[in-house]
Tab-separated table of C-alpha atoms in Angstrom:
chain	number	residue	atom	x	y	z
A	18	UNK	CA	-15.684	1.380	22.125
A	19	UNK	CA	-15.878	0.409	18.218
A	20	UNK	CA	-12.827	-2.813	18.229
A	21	UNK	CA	-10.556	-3.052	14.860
A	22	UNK	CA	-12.770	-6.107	13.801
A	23	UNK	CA	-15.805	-4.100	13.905
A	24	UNK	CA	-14.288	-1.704	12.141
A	25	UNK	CA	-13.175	-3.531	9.284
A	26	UNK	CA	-16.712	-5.283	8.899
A	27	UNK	CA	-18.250	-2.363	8.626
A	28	UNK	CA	-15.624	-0.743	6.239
A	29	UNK	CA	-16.090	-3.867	4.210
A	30	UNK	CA	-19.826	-3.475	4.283
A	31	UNK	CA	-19.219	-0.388	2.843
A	32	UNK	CA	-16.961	-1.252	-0.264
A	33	UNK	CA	-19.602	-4.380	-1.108
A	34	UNK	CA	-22.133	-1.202	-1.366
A	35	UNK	CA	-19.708	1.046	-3.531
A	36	UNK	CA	-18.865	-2.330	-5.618
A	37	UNK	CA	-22.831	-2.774	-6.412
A	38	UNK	CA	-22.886	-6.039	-4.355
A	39	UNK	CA	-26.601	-6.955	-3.716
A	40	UNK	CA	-26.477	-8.410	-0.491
A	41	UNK	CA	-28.262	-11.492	0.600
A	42	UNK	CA	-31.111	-11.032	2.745
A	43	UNK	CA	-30.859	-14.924	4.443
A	44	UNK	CA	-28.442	-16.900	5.100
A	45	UNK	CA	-26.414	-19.052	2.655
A	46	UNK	CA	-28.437	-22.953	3.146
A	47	UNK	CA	-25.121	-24.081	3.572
A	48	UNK	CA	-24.616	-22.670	6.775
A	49	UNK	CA	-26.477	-24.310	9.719
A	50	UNK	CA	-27.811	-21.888	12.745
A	51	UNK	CA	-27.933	-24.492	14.837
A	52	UNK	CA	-24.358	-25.531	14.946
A	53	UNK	CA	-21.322	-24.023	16.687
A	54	UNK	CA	-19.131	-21.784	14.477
A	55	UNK	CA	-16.475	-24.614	14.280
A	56	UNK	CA	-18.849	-27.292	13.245
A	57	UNK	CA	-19.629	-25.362	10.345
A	58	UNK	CA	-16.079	-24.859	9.596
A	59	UNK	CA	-14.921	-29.054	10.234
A	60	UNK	CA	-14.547	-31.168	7.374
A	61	UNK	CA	-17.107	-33.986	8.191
A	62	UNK	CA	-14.420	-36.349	6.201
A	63	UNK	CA	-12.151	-35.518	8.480
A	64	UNK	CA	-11.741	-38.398	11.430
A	65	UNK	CA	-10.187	-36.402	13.748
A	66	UNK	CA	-12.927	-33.783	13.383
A	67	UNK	CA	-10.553	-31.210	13.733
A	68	UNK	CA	-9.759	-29.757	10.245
A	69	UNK	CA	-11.434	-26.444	9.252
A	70	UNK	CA	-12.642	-26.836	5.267
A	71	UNK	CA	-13.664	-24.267	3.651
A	72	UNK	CA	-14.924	-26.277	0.676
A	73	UNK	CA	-17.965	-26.040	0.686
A	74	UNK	CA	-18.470	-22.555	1.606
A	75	UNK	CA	-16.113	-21.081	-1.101
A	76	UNK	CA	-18.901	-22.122	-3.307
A	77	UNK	CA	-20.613	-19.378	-2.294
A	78	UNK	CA	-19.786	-16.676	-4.332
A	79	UNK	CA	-20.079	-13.885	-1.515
A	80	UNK	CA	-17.961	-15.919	0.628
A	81	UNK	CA	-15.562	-16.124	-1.832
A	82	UNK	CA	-14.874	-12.481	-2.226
A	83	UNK	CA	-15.078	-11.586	1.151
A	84	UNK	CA	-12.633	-14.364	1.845
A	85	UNK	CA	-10.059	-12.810	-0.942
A	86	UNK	CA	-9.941	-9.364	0.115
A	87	UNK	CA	-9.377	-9.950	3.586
A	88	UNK	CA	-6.310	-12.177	2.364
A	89	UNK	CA	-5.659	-9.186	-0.104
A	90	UNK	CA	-5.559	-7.128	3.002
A	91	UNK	CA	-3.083	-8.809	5.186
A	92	UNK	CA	-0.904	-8.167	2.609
A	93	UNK	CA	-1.632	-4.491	2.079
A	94	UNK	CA	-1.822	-4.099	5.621
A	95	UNK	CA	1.410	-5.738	6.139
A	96	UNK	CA	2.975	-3.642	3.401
A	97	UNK	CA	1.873	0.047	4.895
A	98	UNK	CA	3.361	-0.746	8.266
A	99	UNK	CA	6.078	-1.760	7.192
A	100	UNK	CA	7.094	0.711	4.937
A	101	UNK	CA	4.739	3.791	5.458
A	102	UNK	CA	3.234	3.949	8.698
A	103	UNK	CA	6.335	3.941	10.775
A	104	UNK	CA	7.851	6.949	8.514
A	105	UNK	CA	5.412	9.115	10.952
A	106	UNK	CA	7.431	8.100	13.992
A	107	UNK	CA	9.456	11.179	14.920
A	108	UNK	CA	7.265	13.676	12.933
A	109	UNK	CA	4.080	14.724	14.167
A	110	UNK	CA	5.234	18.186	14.074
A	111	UNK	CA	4.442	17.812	10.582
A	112	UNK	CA	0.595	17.712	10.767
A	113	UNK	CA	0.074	17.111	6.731
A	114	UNK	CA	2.812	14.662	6.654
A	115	UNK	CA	1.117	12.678	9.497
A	116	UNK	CA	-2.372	13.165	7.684
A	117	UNK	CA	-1.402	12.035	4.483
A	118	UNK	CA	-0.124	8.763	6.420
A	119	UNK	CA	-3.138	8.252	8.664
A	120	UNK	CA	-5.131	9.366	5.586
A	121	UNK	CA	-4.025	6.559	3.174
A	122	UNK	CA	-4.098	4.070	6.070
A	123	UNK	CA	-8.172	4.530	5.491
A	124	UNK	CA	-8.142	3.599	1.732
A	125	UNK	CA	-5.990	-0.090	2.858
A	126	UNK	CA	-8.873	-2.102	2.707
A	127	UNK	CA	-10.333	-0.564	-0.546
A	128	UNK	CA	-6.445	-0.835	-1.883
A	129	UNK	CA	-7.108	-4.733	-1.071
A	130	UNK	CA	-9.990	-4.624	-3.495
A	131	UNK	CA	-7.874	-3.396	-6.374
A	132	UNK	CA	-5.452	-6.389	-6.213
A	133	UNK	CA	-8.360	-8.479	-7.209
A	134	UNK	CA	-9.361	-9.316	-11.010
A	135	UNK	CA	-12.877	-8.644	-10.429
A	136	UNK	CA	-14.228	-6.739	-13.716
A	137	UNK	CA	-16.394	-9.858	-14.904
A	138	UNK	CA	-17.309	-10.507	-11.842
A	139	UNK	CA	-20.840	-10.557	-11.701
A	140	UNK	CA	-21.018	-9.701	-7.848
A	141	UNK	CA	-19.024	-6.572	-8.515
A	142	UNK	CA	-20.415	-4.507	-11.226
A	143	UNK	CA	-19.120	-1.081	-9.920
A	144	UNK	CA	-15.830	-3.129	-9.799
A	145	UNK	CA	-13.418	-0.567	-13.087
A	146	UNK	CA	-14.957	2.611	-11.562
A	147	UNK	CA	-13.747	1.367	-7.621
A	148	UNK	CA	-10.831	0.923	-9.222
A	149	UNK	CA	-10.135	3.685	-11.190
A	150	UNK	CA	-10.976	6.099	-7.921
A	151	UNK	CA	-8.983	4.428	-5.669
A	152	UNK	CA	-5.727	4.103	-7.202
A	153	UNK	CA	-5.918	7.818	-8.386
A	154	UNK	CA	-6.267	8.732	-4.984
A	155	UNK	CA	-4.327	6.832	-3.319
A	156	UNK	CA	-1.360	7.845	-5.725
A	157	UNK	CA	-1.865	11.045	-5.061
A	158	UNK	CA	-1.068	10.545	-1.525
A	159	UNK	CA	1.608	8.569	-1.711
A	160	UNK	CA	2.985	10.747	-4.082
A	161	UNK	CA	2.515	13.883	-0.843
A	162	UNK	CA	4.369	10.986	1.268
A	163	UNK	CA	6.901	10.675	-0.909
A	164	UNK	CA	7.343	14.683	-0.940
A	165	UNK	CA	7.019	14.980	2.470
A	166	UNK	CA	9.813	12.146	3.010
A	167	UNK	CA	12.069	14.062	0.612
A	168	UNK	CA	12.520	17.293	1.832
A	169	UNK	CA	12.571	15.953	5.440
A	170	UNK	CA	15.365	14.077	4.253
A	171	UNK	CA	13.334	10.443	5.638
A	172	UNK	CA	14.732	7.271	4.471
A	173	UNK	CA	12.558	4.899	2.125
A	174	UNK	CA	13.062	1.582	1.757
A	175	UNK	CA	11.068	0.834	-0.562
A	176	UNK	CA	9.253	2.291	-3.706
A	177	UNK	CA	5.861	3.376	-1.717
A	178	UNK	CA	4.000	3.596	-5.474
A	179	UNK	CA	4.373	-0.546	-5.342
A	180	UNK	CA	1.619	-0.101	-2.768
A	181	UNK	CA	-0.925	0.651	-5.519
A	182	UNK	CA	0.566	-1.090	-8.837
A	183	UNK	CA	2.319	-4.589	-7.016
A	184	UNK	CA	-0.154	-7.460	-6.707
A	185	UNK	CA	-0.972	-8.057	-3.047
A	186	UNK	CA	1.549	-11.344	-3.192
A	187	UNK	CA	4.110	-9.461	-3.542
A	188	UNK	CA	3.641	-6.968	-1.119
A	189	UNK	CA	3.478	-9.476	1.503
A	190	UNK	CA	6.308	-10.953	0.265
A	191	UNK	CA	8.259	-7.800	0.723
A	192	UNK	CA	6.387	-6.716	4.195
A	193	UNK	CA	7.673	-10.096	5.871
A	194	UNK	CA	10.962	-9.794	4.287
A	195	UNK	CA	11.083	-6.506	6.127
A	196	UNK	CA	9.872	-8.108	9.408
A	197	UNK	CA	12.649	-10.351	9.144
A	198	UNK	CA	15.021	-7.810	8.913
A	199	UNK	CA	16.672	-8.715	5.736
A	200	UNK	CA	15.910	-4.883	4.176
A	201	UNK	CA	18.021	-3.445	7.419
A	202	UNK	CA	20.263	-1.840	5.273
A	203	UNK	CA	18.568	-0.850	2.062
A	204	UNK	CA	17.520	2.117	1.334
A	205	UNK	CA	15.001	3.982	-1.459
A	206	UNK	CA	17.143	5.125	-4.552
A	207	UNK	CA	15.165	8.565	-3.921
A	208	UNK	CA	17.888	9.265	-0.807
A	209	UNK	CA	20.817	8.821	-2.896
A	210	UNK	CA	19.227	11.261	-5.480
A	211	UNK	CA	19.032	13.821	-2.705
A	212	UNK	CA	22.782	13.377	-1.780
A	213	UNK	CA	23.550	13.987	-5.493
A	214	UNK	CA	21.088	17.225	-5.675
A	215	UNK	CA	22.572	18.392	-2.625
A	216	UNK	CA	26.039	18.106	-3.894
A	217	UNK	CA	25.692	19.505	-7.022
A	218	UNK	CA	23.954	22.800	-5.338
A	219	UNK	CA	27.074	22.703	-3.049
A	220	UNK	CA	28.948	22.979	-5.924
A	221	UNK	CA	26.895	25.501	-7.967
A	222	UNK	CA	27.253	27.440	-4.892
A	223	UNK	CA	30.910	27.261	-4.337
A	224	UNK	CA	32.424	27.162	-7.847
A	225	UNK	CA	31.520	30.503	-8.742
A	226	UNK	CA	33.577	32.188	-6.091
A	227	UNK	CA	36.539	30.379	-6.397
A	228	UNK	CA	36.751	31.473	-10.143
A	229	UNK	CA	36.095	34.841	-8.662
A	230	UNK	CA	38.957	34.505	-6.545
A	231	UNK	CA	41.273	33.406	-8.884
A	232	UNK	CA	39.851	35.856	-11.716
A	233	UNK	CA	39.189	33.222	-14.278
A	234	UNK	CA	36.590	33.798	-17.427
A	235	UNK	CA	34.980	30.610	-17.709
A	236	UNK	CA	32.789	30.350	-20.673
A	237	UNK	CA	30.515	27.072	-20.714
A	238	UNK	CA	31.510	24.888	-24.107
A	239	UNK	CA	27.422	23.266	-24.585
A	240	UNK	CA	29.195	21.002	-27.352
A	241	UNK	CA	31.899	19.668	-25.095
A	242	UNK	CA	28.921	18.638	-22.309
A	243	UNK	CA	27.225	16.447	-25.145
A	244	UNK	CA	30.016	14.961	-26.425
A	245	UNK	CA	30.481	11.105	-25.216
């Protein structure tokens, strides 16, 4: 069995490829085989030898990235289940609905990526046309989500297109805020629009039978409507 780690190593992998990353074929000299994983992570400043720097290592350029999309993706991460992931709860009847979901929950990692002001990076030549891919596709299925949520008449809490154009601070800003519970009661302006539409089709449905019943000619005045 494959474990979530592995998984995201290997999806990682991946992206570096895409991205035009040329991989090391040793390891960084600053790493040392022969000690533990923690030893290579403890300050040697430190007294109580129990303080993991990364100092030394960020210096690496490889490490580097690695080490900011994975704190890109927490973010992300945290974002999508909080806001998208549980809208496919109580609707797997829905198979494209609960594709769409599952579907974008593939692209997370790559979202990650995006966050990150990478285009002179000289690790990441391939960096504008990752970009540009990903964040057209991804819209496109949030924008099926969004659909999807509409006419199923799903609440949103949140504007699922800040997925792909908020920076990854803020979207773990907002996913722990929702955590917390402090969005409980808010809802996605999109709902309210749907009470209006539904309304107003109430009324287009209703209004012209009651002027039938009470034999009124109603002519619509288009220069009253515009006047303010």
């Amino acid at each position: 069995m494959i474990e979530e780690p592995e998984i995201i190593c290997a999806d990682l992998l991946h992206i570096l490829k895409q991205l035009g990353v040329k991989l090391p074929t040793e390891f960084p000299v600053e790493i040392d085989l022969q000690k533990s994983v923690d030893d290579n992570f403890t300050s040697e400043n430190s007294p109580q030898n129990d303080i993991y720097a990364f100092d030394f290592l960020e210096k690496i350029p490889l490490f580097d990235l690695i080490y900011q999309i994975l704190k890109a993706y927490t973010d992300v991460y945290g974002f999508y289940l909080a806001y998208i992931y549980e809208l496919d709860n109580n609707h797997y009847e829905y198979d494209d609905f609960s594709d769409n979901i599952t579907g974008l929950e593939d692209y997370i990692l790559s979202i990650a990526v995006t966050k990150l002001d990478l285009h002179h990076n000289n690790l990441t030549p391939n960096f504008t046309t990752f970009q540009r891919k990903i964040l057209r596709t991804c819209e496109e299925l949030i924008l099926e989500i969004k659909n999807f949520a509409f006419k199923l008449n799903i609440p949103l809490r949140a504007e699922l297109l800040d997925l792909i154009y908020d920076d990854h601070d803020s979207l773990g800003v907002n996913a722990e805020a929702e955590s917390l519970g402090l969005n409980k009661y808010r809802l996605h302006p999109d709902i309210y629009m749907n009470e209006l539409l539904t309304g107003m089709r109430l009324i287009h449905q209703v209004l012209p039978k009651i002027l039938n019943k009470l034999e009124i000619d109603f002519t619509v005045d288009d220069q009253a409507l515009r006047r303010w």
